[in-house]
Amino acid sequence: MWRRHAPDPSASGPAPVLDVHRIRQHFDFPAAGRVVTNNAASTQPPRELLELYRSLSPWYENVHRGQSSASQHMTGLFEESYDTIATWLNARSRRSIVTYRNTTEAINAVMYSLLSEFRDGDNVVTTTMEHNSNFVPWYALSREILPRFGRRVDHRLARFDPVTGELDLEHLAQLVDARTKLVCVSGASNFLGTKPPLRRIRAIADDSGYPRPDGDSGSLLLVDAAQLVPSSSVDVQALDVDYLAFSFHKLLAPFGIGVLYAKEHLLEQALPFLYGGDMIAEGQVAPDRVSYNALPWKYAAGTPNILGVIASAQALRLLLDLVAGGRPRWFGTAEPLARDVVVSSMDLVARHTTAVTEQAMRSAQDVAGLTVYGPPPGAPRSPLVAFTVEGMDPLRIAEGLNELGVESRAGCHCATLAHRDLGLVPSGSCRLSFALYSSPDDVDSAMEALRRVTAPARIGRVGLRAAGRPYP
Ligand SMILES: Cc1ncc(COP(=O)(O)O)c(C=O)c1O
């Protein structure tokens, strides 16, 4: 069973600023000498989480319908994990939480669930700042899948301002009409860093006039929150989103779990994405009739990634403890999460990651020929900076940074449409991205390395990893 102990009064709320030095001691990568500034791709796992995963093994068993104590124990831990995730997002209950492998699979699940509901002449509106995970499924739906069923569904793309990186809301509003079944937007761009105003987009979707099956009108709203959930507090009820997806590997937990939040009535009505065992009601399978399980298990076909779900939900609890410092309060327990602690902790994470991102943006101004994409300093931005340097291949920059021990990422970051709009295809951009454990020293190291890599006279002299041990 989980540890249960009384809350520690000294740890009743998070400290006013993140103690990054202390937080880093919970991770192995600093001792390996790594400057990890590619956190938008995946974050690092804290040591306790890996230990927790290992510690679950003596009681590992399949979940649901097992008679052994081990199975019942695992089922309890597994199901509680859904409550933790629900509270994290301020979902009404676990009935709105579905787990998949990642954001991509979650968005595909929405696409396949809605497949039969699109009417001839409907449309889907997305934007050109989407990750391919929130573009290609809708492209495939409208161009490849539904045409095979004789249905025409239009796929429309709202543009963004190439100078500010802001989503063109007027254009979006023009594209949304009474045939728009679904509006799909990124909550935070993984290339530009832009954070589109989700409440205004909700209002645009609400006003579309699209006739819903329940007699109401308005378009559905899906938010790709892969970059939003790890860097801010997200309240799905306040945002009134219909669907929201994120991946735990960007939130300290690389165990193959992604989350789909969906409004309960949508999950009730929709057809599942995957069919098979466990998603059916107990005993309710006959040759001519199958009944599905109660939510959320209707959407959990087959044996789930049990340890992955448990460890991922515990990552959220550990994050609260890391932010607060003091004696662990949440990690390793099943105590119902306090929503106010989630909000204040993630506000602190957001403040910290914003500060290091601004530090990087300021420092980038000193690099000759460097162009940063996305919102200007001071505007809302997810904790990343993507840039190009005149006359240099971004790939060469990333390789040069790596030689100096700084991990960045070059390419289109799967935001291919946005790179195309900015004339950056095929070479893309180079990106530095930050997480709660990123320190001002990391930024200094990265920017110093960037100055060395981009200084014309020094190119060619960069050849050795400046810090850290070689990879094993
Ligand atoms: C904005 C955004 N959406 C979707 C994804 C896809 O996430 P995953 O690879 O976990 O499916 C990413 C990953 O980088 C992302 O940044």
Coordinates of C-alpha atoms in Angstrom, one line a residue, residues 32-376:
A32 CA 26.4 13.3 -15.8
G33 CA 27.4 16.8 -16.7
R34 CA 24.6 17.3 -19.1
V35 CA 23.1 20.7 -20.0
V36 CA 19.6 19.5 -20.8
T37 CA 18.0 22.2 -22.8
N38 CA 15.7 20.1 -25.0
N39 CA 12.9 19.6 -22.5
A40 CA 10.1 20.4 -25.0
A41 CA 10.9 17.0 -26.6
S42 CA 11.1 15.0 -23.3
T43 CA 11.9 15.9 -19.7
Q44 CA 14.2 14.0 -17.4
P45 CA 12.9 11.5 -14.8
P46 CA 13.4 12.1 -11.1
R47 CA 15.2 9.4 -9.3
E48 CA 12.4 8.7 -6.8
L49 CA 10.0 8.0 -9.7
L50 CA 12.3 5.3 -11.2
E51 CA 12.7 3.8 -7.7
L52 CA 8.9 3.8 -7.3
Y53 CA 8.5 2.0 -10.6
R54 CA 10.9 -0.7 -9.4
S55 CA 9.3 -0.9 -6.0
L56 CA 6.0 -1.8 -7.5
S57 CA 7.3 -5.0 -9.0
P58 CA 6.7 -7.4 -6.0
W59 CA 3.0 -6.7 -6.3
Y60 CA 2.7 -6.5 -10.1
E61 CA -0.4 -8.1 -11.5
N62 CA -3.0 -7.5 -14.1
V63 CA -5.8 -5.1 -13.2
H64 CA -9.6 -5.5 -13.0
R65 CA -11.4 -8.8 -12.5
G66 CA -8.5 -10.5 -10.7
Q67 CA -9.1 -12.4 -7.5
S68 CA -5.7 -12.2 -6.0
S69 CA -4.7 -9.6 -3.5
A70 CA -2.0 -8.4 -5.8
S71 CA -4.5 -7.8 -8.6
Q72 CA -6.8 -5.9 -6.3
H73 CA -3.9 -3.9 -5.0
M74 CA -2.8 -3.0 -8.5
T75 CA -6.3 -2.2 -9.5
G76 CA -6.6 0.2 -6.6
L77 CA -3.4 2.0 -7.4
F78 CA -4.3 2.0 -11.1
E79 CA -7.7 3.5 -10.6
E80 CA -6.5 6.0 -8.0
S81 CA -4.1 7.3 -10.7
Y82 CA -7.0 8.4 -12.8
D83 CA -8.3 10.5 -9.8
T84 CA -4.9 12.1 -9.4
I85 CA -4.9 13.0 -13.1
A86 CA -8.5 14.3 -13.0
T87 CA -7.7 16.6 -10.1
W88 CA -4.5 17.8 -11.8
L89 CA -6.6 19.1 -14.7
N90 CA -9.7 20.0 -12.6
A91 CA -11.8 17.5 -14.5
R92 CA -15.0 16.6 -12.7
S93 CA -14.0 13.0 -12.2
R94 CA -11.9 10.1 -13.5
R95 CA -14.8 9.4 -15.9
S96 CA -13.3 12.1 -18.2
I97 CA -9.8 10.7 -18.2
V98 CA -8.5 8.2 -20.8
T99 CA -5.0 7.0 -21.1
Y100 CA -3.2 6.3 -24.3
R101 CA 0.5 6.1 -25.3
N102 CA 1.0 9.8 -26.0
T103 CA -0.6 13.0 -27.2
T104 CA -0.5 11.7 -30.8
E105 CA -2.5 8.6 -30.0
A106 CA -4.9 10.6 -27.9
I107 CA -5.7 13.0 -30.8
N108 CA -6.0 10.1 -33.2
A109 CA -8.4 8.5 -30.7
V110 CA -10.6 11.6 -30.9
M111 CA -10.4 11.5 -34.7
Y112 CA -11.4 7.8 -34.9
S113 CA -14.2 8.2 -32.3
L114 CA -15.7 11.1 -34.3
L115 CA -15.2 9.5 -37.6
S116 CA -18.8 8.2 -37.9
E117 CA -20.2 11.5 -36.7
F118 CA -18.9 13.8 -39.4
R119 CA -21.7 14.8 -41.9
D120 CA -21.1 15.4 -45.6
G121 CA -20.0 19.1 -46.0
D122 CA -18.7 19.5 -42.4
N123 CA -15.3 20.9 -41.8
V124 CA -12.5 20.8 -39.2
V125 CA -10.5 24.0 -38.4
T126 CA -6.9 23.8 -37.2
T127 CA -4.0 26.2 -37.5
T128 CA -0.6 26.3 -39.3
M129 CA 1.2 26.4 -35.9
E130 CA 0.1 22.9 -35.0
H131 CA 2.5 20.1 -34.2
N132 CA 2.0 17.5 -37.0
S133 CA 0.1 15.4 -34.3
N134 CA -2.7 17.9 -34.5
F135 CA -2.6 18.4 -38.2
V136 CA -1.9 15.1 -40.0
P137 CA -4.9 13.2 -38.3
W138 CA -7.3 15.9 -39.6
Y139 CA -5.6 16.0 -43.0
A140 CA -5.9 12.2 -43.2
L141 CA -9.5 12.4 -42.1
S142 CA -10.6 14.9 -44.7
R143 CA -8.4 13.8 -47.6
E144 CA -8.0 10.1 -47.2
I145 CA -10.4 8.4 -44.8
L146 CA -13.8 10.0 -45.2
P147 CA -13.6 10.3 -49.0
R148 CA -13.5 6.5 -49.0
F149 CA -16.9 6.5 -47.4
G150 CA -18.1 9.1 -49.9
R151 CA -18.1 11.9 -47.4
R152 CA -16.5 15.3 -48.1
V153 CA -15.1 17.0 -45.0
D154 CA -13.1 20.2 -45.5
H155 CA -9.9 20.9 -43.5
R156 CA -9.2 24.5 -42.9
L157 CA -6.0 26.1 -41.5
A158 CA -5.9 29.4 -39.6
R159 CA -2.7 31.4 -40.1
F160 CA -0.5 33.1 -37.6
D161 CA 1.3 36.5 -37.7
P162 CA 4.8 35.8 -39.0
V163 CA 6.2 38.7 -36.9
T164 CA 4.6 38.2 -33.5
G165 CA 3.8 34.5 -33.9
E166 CA 0.3 35.2 -32.6
L167 CA -2.6 33.2 -34.0
D168 CA -4.7 35.3 -36.3
L169 CA -8.0 35.1 -34.5
E170 CA -9.9 37.0 -37.1
H171 CA -8.8 34.5 -39.7
L172 CA -9.8 31.7 -37.4
A173 CA -13.2 33.3 -36.8
Q174 CA -13.7 33.6 -40.6
L175 CA -12.9 29.9 -41.1
V176 CA -15.3 28.7 -38.4
D177 CA -18.8 28.5 -39.6
A178 CA -22.1 26.5 -39.2
R179 CA -20.4 23.4 -40.7
T180 CA -17.4 23.4 -38.4
K181 CA -17.7 20.3 -36.3
L182 CA -14.4 20.7 -34.6
V183 CA -11.8 23.4 -33.9
C184 CA -8.3 21.9 -33.0
V185 CA -5.7 24.2 -31.6
S186 CA -2.4 24.0 -29.7
G187 CA -2.5 25.3 -26.2
A188 CA 1.2 26.3 -26.5
S189 CA 3.2 26.0 -29.7
N190 CA 6.3 23.8 -29.5
F191 CA 8.1 25.9 -32.1
L192 CA 6.9 29.5 -31.7
G193 CA 6.1 29.2 -28.0
T194 CA 2.8 31.1 -28.7
K195 CA 0.0 30.5 -26.3
P196 CA -3.2 31.1 -28.2
P197 CA -6.0 32.6 -26.1
L198 CA -8.1 29.5 -25.5
R199 CA -11.1 31.3 -23.9
R200 CA -11.5 33.5 -27.0
I201 CA -11.2 30.4 -29.3
R202 CA -13.8 28.7 -27.1
A203 CA -16.1 31.7 -27.8
I204 CA -15.5 31.5 -31.5
A205 CA -16.3 27.8 -31.5
D206 CA -19.4 28.4 -29.4
D207 CA -20.7 31.0 -31.8
S208 CA -20.3 28.8 -34.9
G209 CA -23.9 27.8 -35.2
Y210 CA -23.0 24.2 -35.9
P211 CA -26.0 22.1 -35.0
R212 CA -25.1 19.6 -32.3
P213 CA -26.9 16.2 -31.9
D214 CA -28.3 17.4 -28.5
G215 CA -30.2 20.2 -30.1
D216 CA -27.6 22.8 -28.9
S217 CA -25.2 24.6 -31.3
G218 CA -21.5 25.2 -31.4
S219 CA -18.3 23.5 -32.5
L220 CA -16.3 21.1 -30.4
L221 CA -12.9 22.4 -29.2
L222 CA -9.8 20.1 -28.9
V223 CA -6.7 21.5 -27.3
D224 CA -3.3 19.9 -27.9
A225 CA -1.8 20.6 -24.5
A226 CA 1.4 18.7 -24.9
Q227 CA 3.4 21.8 -24.1
L228 CA 0.8 23.6 -22.0
V229 CA 0.2 21.0 -19.2
P230 CA 3.9 20.6 -18.3
S231 CA 4.5 24.3 -17.9
S232 CA 1.3 25.8 -16.4
S233 CA -1.7 25.0 -14.4
V234 CA -4.6 23.9 -16.6
D235 CA -8.2 23.9 -15.6
V236 CA -10.3 22.0 -18.2
Q237 CA -13.6 23.2 -16.7
A238 CA -12.6 26.9 -16.7
L239 CA -11.4 26.6 -20.3
D240 CA -14.5 24.6 -21.1
V241 CA -12.5 22.5 -23.6
D242 CA -14.2 19.4 -25.1
Y243 CA -11.0 17.5 -25.5
L244 CA -7.5 18.0 -24.2
A245 CA -4.4 15.9 -24.7
F246 CA -0.9 15.7 -23.2
S247 CA 2.0 13.3 -22.8
F248 CA 3.6 12.4 -19.5
H249 CA 7.1 12.0 -21.0
K250 CA 7.2 15.8 -21.2
L251 CA 6.2 15.9 -17.5
L252 CA 8.9 13.9 -15.7
A253 CA 7.4 10.4 -16.4
P254 CA 8.9 8.5 -19.5
F255 CA 6.7 5.5 -19.1
G256 CA 4.7 5.6 -22.3
I257 CA 1.5 7.3 -21.1
G258 CA -0.5 10.1 -22.7
V259 CA -3.8 11.5 -21.5
L260 CA -7.0 12.4 -23.2
Y261 CA -9.4 14.5 -21.2
A262 CA -12.9 14.6 -22.7
K263 CA -16.2 15.9 -21.4
E264 CA -18.1 13.0 -19.9
H265 CA -21.1 13.2 -22.2
L266 CA -18.9 13.0 -25.3
L267 CA -17.2 9.9 -24.0
E268 CA -20.6 8.4 -23.1
Q269 CA -22.0 9.0 -26.6
A270 CA -19.0 8.3 -28.8
L271 CA -17.9 5.0 -30.2
P272 CA -14.6 3.8 -28.7
F273 CA -11.4 4.0 -30.6
L274 CA -10.2 0.5 -29.7
Y275 CA -12.3 -2.6 -29.1
G276 CA -11.6 -5.8 -27.2
G277 CA -11.2 -7.0 -23.7
D278 CA -11.8 -5.0 -20.5
M279 CA -13.7 -2.3 -22.4
I280 CA -16.8 -4.4 -22.3
A281 CA -19.3 -4.6 -19.5
E282 CA -18.7 -7.8 -17.4
G283 CA -20.4 -10.7 -19.1
Q284 CA -22.2 -8.5 -21.6
V285 CA -20.8 -10.1 -24.8
A286 CA -23.0 -12.3 -27.0
P287 CA -22.8 -13.1 -30.7
D288 CA -25.4 -10.4 -31.5
R289 CA -24.8 -7.9 -28.7
V290 CA -21.9 -6.3 -26.9
S291 CA -22.3 -3.7 -24.1
Y292 CA -19.4 -1.5 -23.1
N293 CA -17.9 -0.9 -19.7
A294 CA -18.6 2.2 -17.6
L295 CA -16.4 5.3 -18.1
P296 CA -13.5 5.6 -18.3
W297 CA -12.8 1.9 -18.8
K298 CA -15.0 1.9 -22.0
Y299 CA -11.9 3.5 -23.5
A300 CA -9.3 1.1 -22.0
A301 CA -9.3 -1.9 -24.3
G302 CA -6.8 -4.6 -23.6
T303 CA -4.3 -4.7 -20.7
P304 CA -3.2 -1.2 -20.1
N305 CA 0.3 0.1 -19.3
I306 CA -0.5 -0.4 -15.6
L307 CA 2.9 0.5 -14.0
G308 CA 3.2 3.4 -16.5
V309 CA -0.1 4.9 -15.4
I310 CA 0.6 4.5 -11.7
A311 CA 4.1 6.0 -12.0
S312 CA 2.9 8.8 -14.2
A313 CA 0.2 9.9 -11.8
Q314 CA 2.8 9.7 -9.0
A315 CA 5.0 12.0 -11.0
L316 CA 2.4 14.7 -10.5
R317 CA 2.5 14.1 -6.8
L318 CA 6.3 14.1 -6.8
L319 CA 6.3 17.4 -8.7
L320 CA 4.2 19.0 -5.9
D321 CA 6.7 17.7 -3.3
L322 CA 9.7 18.9 -5.4
V323 CA 8.2 22.3 -5.6
A324 CA 7.3 22.5 -2.0
G325 CA 10.5 21.1 -0.5
G326 CA 10.4 19.8 3.1
R327 CA 9.0 16.4 3.9
P328 CA 7.2 14.6 1.1
R329 CA 3.5 15.1 1.4
W330 CA 1.9 13.7 -1.8
F331 CA 4.4 11.3 -3.4
G332 CA 3.8 7.7 -2.6
T333 CA 0.3 8.3 -1.2
A334 CA -3.2 8.2 -2.6
E335 CA -4.3 11.3 -0.6
P336 CA -6.7 13.3 -2.8
L337 CA -4.8 16.1 -4.3
A338 CA -5.5 19.6 -3.2
R339 CA -6.4 21.6 -6.3
D340 CA -5.1 24.9 -4.8
V341 CA -1.7 23.3 -4.2
V342 CA -1.6 22.1 -7.8
V343 CA -2.4 25.6 -9.1
S344 CA 0.1 27.4 -6.8
S345 CA 2.8 24.8 -7.6
M346 CA 2.3 25.0 -11.3
D347 CA 2.2 28.8 -11.1
L348 CA 5.6 28.7 -9.5
V349 CA 6.9 26.3 -12.2
A350 CA 5.5 28.7 -14.8
R351 CA 7.1 31.7 -13.2
H352 CA 10.5 29.9 -13.0
T353 CA 10.5 28.6 -16.5
T354 CA 9.3 32.0 -17.8
A355 CA 12.2 33.6 -16.0
V356 CA 14.9 31.3 -17.5
T357 CA 13.3 31.6 -21.0
E358 CA 13.4 35.4 -20.7
Q359 CA 17.0 35.2 -19.6
A360 CA 17.7 33.1 -22.8
M361 CA 15.8 35.6 -25.0
R362 CA 17.8 38.6 -23.5
S363 CA 21.0 36.8 -24.0
A364 CA 20.1 35.8 -27.5
Q365 CA 20.1 39.5 -28.5
D366 CA 23.9 39.5 -28.2
V367 CA 24.3 36.7 -30.8
A368 CA 25.1 38.2 -34.2
G369 CA 22.7 37.3 -37.0
L370 CA 20.3 35.5 -34.6
T371 CA 16.5 35.6 -35.2
V372 CA 14.1 34.3 -32.5
Y373 CA 10.7 33.2 -33.7
G374 CA 7.4 33.7 -31.9
P375 CA 6.1 36.3 -29.4
P376 CA 8.4 39.2 -28.4

